[in-house]
PDB file of N, CA, C and O in Angstrom:
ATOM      1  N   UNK A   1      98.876  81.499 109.524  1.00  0.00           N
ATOM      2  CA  UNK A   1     100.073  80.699 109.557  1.00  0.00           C
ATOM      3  C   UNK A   1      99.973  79.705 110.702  1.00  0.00           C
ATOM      4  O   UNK A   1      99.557  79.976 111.828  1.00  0.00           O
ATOM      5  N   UNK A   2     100.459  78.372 110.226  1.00  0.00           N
ATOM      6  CA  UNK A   2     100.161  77.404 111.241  1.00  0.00           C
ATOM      7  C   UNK A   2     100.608  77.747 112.852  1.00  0.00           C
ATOM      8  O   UNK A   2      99.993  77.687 113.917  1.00  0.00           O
ATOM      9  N   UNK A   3     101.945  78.123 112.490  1.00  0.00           N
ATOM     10  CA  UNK A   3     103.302  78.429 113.344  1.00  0.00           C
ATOM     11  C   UNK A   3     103.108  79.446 114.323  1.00  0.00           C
ATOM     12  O   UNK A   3     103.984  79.807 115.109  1.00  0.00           O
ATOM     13  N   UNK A   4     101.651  80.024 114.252  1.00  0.00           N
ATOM     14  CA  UNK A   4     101.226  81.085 115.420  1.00  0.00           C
ATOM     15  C   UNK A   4      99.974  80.022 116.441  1.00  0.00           C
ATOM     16  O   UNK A   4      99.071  79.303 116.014  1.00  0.00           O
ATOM     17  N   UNK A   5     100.475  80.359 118.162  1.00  0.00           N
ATOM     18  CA  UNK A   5      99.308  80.056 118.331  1.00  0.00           C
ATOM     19  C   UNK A   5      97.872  80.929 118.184  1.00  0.00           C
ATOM     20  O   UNK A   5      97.926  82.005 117.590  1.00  0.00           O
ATOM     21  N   UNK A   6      96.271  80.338 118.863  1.00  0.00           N
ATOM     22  CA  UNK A   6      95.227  80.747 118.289  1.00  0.00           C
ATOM     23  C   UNK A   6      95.700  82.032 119.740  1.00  0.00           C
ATOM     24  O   UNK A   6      94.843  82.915 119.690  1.00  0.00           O
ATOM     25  N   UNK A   7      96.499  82.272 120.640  1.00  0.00           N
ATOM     26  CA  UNK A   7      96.109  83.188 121.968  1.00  0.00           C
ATOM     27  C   UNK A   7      97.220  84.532 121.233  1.00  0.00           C
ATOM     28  O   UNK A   7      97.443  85.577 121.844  1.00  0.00           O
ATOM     29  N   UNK A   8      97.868  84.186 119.704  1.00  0.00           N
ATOM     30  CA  UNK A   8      98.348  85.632 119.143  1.00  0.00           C
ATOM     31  C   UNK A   8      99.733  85.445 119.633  1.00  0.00           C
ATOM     32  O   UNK A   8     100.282  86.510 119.913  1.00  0.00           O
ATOM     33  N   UNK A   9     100.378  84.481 119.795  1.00  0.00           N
ATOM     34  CA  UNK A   9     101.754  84.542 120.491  1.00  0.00           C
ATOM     35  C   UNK A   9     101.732  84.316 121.404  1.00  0.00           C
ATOM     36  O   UNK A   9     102.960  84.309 121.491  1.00  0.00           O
ATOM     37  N   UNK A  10     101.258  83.941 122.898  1.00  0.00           N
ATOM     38  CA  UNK A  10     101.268  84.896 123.570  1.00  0.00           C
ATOM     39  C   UNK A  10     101.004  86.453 124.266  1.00  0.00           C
ATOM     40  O   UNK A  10     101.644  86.944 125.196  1.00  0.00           O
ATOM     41  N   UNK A  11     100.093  86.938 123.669  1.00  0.00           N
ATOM     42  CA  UNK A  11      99.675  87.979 123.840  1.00  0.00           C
ATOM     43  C   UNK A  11     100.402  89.248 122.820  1.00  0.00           C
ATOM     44  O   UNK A  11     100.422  90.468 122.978  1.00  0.00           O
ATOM     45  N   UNK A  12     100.865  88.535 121.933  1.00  0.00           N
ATOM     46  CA  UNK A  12     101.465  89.854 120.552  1.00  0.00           C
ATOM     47  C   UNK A  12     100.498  90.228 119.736  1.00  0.00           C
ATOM     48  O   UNK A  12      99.857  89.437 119.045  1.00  0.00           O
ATOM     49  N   UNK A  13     100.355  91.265 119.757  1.00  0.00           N
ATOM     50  CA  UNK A  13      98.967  92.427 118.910  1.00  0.00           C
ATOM     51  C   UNK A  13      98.814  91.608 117.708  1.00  0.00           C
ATOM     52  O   UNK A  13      99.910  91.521 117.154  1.00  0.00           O
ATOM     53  N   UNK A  14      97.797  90.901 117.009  1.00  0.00           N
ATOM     54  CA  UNK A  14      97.613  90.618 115.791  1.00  0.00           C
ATOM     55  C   UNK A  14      97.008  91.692 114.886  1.00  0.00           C
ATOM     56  O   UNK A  14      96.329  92.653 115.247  1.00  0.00           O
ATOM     57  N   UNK A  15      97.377  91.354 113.637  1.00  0.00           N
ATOM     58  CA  UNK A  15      97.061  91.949 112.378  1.00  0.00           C
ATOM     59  C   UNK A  15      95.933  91.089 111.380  1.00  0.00           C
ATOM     60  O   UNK A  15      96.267  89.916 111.217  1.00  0.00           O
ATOM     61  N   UNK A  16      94.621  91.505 110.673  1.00  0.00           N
ATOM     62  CA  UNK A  16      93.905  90.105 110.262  1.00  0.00           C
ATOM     63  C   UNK A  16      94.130  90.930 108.421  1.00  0.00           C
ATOM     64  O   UNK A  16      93.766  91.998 107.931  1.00  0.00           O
ATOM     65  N   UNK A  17      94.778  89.934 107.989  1.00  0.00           N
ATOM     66  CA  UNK A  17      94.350  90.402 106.733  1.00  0.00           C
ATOM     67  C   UNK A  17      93.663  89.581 105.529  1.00  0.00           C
ATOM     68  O   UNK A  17      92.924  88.738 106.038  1.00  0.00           O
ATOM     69  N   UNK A  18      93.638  89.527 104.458  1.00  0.00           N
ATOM     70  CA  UNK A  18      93.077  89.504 103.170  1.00  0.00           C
ATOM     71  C   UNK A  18      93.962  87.896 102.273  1.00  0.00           C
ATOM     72  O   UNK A  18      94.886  87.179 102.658  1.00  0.00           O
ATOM     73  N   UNK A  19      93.425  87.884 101.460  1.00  0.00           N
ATOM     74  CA  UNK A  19      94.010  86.578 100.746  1.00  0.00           C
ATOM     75  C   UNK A  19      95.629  87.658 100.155  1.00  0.00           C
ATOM     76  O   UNK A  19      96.817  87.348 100.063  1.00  0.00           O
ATOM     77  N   UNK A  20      94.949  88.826  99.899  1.00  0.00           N
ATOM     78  CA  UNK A  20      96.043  89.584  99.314  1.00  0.00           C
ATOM     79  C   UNK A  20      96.831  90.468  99.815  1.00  0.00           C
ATOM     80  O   UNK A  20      97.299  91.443  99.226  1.00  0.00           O
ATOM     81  N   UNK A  21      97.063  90.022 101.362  1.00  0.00           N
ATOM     82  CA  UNK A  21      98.094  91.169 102.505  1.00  0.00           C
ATOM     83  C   UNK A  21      97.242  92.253 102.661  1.00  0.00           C
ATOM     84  O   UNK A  21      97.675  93.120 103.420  1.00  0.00           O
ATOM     85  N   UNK A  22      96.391  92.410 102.271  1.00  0.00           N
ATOM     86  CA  UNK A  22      95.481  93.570 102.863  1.00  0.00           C
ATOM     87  C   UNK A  22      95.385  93.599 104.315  1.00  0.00           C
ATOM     88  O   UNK A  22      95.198  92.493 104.821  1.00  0.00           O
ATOM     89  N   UNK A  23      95.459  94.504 105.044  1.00  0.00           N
ATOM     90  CA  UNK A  23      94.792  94.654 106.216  1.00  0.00           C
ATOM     91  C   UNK A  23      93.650  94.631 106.706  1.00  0.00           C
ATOM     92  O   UNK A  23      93.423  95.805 106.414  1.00  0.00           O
ATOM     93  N   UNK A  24      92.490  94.231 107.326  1.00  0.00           N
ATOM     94  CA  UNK A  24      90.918  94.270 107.168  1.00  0.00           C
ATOM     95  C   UNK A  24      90.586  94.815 108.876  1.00  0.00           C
ATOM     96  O   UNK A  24      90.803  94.344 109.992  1.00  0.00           O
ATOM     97  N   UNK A  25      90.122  95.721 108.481  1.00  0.00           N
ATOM     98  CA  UNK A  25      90.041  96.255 110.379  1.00  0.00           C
ATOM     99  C   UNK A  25      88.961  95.522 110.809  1.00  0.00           C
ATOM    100  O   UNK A  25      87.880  95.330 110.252  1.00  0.00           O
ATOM    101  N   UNK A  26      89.454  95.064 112.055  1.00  0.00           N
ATOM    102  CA  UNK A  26      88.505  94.569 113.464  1.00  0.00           C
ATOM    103  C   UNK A  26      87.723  95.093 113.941  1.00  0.00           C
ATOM    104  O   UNK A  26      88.198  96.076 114.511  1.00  0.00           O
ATOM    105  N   UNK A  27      86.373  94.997 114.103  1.00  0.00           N
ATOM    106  CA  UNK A  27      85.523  95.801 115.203  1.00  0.00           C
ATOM    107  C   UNK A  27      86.025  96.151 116.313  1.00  0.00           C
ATOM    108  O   UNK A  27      86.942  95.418 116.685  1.00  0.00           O
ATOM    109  N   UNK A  28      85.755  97.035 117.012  1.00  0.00           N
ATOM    110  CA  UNK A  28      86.540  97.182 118.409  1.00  0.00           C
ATOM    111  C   UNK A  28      85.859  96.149 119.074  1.00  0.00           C
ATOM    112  O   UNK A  28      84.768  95.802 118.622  1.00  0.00           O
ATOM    113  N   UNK A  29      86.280  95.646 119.987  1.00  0.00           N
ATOM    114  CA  UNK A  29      85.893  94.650 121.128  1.00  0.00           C
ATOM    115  C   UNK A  29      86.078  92.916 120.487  1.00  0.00           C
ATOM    116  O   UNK A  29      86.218  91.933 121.216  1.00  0.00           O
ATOM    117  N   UNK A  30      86.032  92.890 118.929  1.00  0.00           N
ATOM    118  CA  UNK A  30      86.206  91.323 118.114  1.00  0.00           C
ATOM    119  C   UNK A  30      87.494  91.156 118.860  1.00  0.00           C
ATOM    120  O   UNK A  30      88.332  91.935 119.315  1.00  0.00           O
ATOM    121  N   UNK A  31      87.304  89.489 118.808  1.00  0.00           N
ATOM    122  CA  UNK A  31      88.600  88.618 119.046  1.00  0.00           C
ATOM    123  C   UNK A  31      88.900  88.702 117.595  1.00  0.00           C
ATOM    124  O   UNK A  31      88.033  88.438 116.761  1.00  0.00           O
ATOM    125  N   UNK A  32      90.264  89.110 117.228  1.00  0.00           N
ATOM    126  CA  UNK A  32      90.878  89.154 115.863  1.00  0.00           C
ATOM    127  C   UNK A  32      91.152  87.525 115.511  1.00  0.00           C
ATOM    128  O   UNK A  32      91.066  87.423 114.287  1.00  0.00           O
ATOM    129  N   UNK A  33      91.332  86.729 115.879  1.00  0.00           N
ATOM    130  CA  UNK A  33      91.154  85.099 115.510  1.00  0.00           C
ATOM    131  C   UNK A  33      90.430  84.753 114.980  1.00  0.00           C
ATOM    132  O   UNK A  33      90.451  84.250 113.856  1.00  0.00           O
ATOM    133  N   UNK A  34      89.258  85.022 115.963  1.00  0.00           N
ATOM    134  CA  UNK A  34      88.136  84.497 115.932  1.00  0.00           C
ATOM    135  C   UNK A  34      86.984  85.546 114.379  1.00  0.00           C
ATOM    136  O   UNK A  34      86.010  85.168 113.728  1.00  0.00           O
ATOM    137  N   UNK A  35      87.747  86.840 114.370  1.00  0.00           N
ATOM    138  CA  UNK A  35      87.306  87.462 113.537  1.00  0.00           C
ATOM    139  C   UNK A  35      88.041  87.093 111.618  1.00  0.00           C
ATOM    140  O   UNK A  35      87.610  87.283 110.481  1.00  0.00           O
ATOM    141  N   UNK A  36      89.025  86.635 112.085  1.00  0.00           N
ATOM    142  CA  UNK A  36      89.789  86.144 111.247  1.00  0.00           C
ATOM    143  C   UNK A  36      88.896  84.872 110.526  1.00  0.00           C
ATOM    144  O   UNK A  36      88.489  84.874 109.364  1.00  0.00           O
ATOM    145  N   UNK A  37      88.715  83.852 111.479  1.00  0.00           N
ATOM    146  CA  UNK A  37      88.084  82.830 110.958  1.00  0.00           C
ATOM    147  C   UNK A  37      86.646  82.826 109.987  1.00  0.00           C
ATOM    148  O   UNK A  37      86.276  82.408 108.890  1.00  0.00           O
ATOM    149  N   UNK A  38      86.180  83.481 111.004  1.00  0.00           N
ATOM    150  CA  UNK A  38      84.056  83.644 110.614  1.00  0.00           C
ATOM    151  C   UNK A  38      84.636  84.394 109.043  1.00  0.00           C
ATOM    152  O   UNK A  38      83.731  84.299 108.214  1.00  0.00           O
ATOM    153  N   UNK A  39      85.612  84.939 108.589  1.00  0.00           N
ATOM    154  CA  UNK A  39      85.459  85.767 107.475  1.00  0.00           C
ATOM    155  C   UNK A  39      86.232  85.144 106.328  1.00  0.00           C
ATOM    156  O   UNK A  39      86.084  85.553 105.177  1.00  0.00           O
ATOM    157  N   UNK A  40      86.997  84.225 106.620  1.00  0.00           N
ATOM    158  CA  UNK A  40      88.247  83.647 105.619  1.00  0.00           C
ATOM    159  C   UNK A  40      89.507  84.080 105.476  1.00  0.00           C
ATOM    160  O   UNK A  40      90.285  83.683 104.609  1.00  0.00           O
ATOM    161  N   UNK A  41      89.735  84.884 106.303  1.00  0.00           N
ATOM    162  CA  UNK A  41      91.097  85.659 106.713  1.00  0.00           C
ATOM    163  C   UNK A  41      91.941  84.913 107.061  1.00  0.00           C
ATOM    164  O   UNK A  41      91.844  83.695 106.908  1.00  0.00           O
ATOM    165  N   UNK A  42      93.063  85.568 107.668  1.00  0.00           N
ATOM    166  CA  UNK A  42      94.526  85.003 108.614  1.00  0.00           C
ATOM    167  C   UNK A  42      94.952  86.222 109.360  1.00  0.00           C
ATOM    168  O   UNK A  42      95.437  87.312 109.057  1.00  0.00           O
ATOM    169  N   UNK A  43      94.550  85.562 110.549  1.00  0.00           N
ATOM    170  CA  UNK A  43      95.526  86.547 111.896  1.00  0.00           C
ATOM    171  C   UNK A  43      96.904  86.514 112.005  1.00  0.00           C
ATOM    172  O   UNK A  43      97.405  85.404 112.181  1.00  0.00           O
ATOM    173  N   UNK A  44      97.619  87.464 111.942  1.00  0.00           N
ATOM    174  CA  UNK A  44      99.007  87.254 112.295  1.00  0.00           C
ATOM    175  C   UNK A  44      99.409  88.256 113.290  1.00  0.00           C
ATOM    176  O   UNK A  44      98.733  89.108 113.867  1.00  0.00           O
ATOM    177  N   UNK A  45     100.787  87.937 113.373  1.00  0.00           N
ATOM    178  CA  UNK A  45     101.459  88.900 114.456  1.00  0.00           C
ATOM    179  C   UNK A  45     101.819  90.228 113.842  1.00  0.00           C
ATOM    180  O   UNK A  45     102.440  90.450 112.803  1.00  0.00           O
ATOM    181  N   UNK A  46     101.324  91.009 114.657  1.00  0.00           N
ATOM    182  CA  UNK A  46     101.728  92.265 114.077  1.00  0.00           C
ATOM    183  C   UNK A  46     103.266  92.514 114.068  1.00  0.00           C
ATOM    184  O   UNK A  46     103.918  92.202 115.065  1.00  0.00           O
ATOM    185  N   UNK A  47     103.946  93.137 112.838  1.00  0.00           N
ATOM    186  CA  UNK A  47     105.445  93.636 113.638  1.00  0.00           C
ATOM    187  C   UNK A  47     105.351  94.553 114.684  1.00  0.00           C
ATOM    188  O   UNK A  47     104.480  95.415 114.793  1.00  0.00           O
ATOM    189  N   UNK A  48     106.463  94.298 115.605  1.00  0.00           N
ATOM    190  CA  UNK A  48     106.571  95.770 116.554  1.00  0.00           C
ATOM    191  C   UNK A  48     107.208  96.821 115.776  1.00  0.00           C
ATOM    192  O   UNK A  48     107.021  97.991 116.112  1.00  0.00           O
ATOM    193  N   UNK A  49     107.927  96.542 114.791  1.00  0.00           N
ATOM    194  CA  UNK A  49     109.052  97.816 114.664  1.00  0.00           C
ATOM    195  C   UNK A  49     107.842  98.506 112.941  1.00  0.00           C
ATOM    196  O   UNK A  49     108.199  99.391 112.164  1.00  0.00           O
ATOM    197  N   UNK A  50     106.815  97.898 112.885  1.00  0.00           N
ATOM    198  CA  UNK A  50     106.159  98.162 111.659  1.00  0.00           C
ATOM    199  C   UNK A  50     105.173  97.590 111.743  1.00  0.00           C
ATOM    200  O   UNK A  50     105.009  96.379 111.596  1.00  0.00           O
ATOM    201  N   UNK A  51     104.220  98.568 112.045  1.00  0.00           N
ATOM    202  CA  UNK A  51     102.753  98.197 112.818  1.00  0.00           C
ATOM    203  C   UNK A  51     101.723  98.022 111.576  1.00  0.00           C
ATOM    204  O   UNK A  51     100.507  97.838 111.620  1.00  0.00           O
ATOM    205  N   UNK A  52     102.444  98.117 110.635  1.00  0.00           N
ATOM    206  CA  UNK A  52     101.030  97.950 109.433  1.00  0.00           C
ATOM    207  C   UNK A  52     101.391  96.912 108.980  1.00  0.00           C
ATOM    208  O   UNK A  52     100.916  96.542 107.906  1.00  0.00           O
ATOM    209  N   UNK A  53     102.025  96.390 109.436  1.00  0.00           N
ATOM    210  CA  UNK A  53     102.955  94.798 108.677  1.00  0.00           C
ATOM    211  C   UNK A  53     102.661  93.518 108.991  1.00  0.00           C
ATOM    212  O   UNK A  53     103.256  93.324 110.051  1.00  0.00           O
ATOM    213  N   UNK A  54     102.088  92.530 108.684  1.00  0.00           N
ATOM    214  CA  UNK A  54     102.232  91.102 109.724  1.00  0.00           C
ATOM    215  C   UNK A  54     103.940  91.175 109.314  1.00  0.00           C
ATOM    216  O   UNK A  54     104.617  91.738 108.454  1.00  0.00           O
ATOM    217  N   UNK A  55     104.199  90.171 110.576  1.00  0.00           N
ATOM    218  CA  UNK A  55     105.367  90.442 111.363  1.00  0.00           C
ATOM    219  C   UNK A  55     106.281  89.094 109.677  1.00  0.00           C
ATOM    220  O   UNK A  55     107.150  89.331 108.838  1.00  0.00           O
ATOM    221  N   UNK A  56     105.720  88.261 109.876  1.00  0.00           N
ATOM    222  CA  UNK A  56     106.122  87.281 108.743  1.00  0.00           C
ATOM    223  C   UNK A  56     106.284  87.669 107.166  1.00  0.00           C
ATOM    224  O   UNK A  56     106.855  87.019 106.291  1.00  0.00           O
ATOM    225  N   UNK A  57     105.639  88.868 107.070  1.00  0.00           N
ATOM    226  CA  UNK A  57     105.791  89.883 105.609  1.00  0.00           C
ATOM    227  C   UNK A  57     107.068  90.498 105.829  1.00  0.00           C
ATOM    228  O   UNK A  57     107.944  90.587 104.969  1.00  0.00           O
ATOM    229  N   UNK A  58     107.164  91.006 107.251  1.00  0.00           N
ATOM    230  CA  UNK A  58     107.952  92.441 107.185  1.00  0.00           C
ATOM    231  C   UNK A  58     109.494  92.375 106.401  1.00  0.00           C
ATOM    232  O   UNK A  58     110.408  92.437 107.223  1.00  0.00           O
ATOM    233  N   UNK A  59     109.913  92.272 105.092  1.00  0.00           N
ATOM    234  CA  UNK A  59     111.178  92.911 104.496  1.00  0.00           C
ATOM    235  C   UNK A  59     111.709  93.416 105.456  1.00  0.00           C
ATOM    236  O   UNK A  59     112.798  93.043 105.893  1.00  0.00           O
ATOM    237  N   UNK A  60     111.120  94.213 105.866  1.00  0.00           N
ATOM    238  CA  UNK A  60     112.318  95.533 106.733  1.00  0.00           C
ATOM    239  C   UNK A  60     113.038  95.002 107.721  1.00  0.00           C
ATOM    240  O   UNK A  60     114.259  95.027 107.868  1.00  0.00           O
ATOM    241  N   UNK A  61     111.945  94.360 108.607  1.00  0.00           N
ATOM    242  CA  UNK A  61     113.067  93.783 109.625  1.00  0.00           C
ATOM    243  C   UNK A  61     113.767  92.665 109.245  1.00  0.00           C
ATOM    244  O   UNK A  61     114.556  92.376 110.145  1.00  0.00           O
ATOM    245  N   UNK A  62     113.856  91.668 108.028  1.00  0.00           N
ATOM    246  CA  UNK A  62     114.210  90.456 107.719  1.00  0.00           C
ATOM    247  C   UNK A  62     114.099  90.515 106.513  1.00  0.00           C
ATOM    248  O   UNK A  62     113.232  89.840 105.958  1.00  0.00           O
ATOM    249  N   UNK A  63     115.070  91.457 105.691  1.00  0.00           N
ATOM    250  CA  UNK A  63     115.577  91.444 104.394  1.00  0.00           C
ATOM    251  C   UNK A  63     115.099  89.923 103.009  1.00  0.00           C
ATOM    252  O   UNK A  63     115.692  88.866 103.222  1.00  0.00           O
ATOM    253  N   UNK A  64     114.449  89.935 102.190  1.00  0.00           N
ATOM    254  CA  UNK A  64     114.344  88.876 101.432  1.00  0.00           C
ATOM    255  C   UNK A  64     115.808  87.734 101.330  1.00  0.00           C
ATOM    256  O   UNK A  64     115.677  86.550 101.020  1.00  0.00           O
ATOM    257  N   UNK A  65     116.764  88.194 101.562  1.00  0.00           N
ATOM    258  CA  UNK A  65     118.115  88.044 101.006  1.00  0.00           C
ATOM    259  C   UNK A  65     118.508  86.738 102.368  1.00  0.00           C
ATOM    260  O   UNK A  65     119.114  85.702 102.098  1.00  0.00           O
ATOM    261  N   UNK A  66     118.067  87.052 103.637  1.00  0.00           N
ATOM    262  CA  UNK A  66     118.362  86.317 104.573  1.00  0.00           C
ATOM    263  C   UNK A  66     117.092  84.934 104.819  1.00  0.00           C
ATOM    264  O   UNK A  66     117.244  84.109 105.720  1.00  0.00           O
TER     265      UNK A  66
END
């Protein structure tokens, strides 16, 4: 998403997933951006209140309706 910077927010845990919301795990020690890119992915912000979620998916905290 354009609307994130490349440093994750500010330092908010990113999530890298799939063309299809998949989640795709990071090597330990990868920059998730940068791991994002080399593969065709998208880094996003993780939710806090729903850690398997990019934060811009999450329903839960931000109902479709609103």
């Amino acid at each position: 998403m354009a609307h994130q910077d490349r440093s994750g927010a500010a330092g908010m845990p990113l999530i890298v997933v799939d063309r299809n919301g998949v989640e795709i795990p990071v090597p330990a020690g990868d920059d998730p951006s940068a791991f994002a890119e080399q593969h065709g992915h998208q880094a996003l912000i993780r939710c806090l209140n729903h850690p398997t979620v990019p934060a811009v998916d999450c329903t839960t905290c931000v109902p479709l309706e609103d």
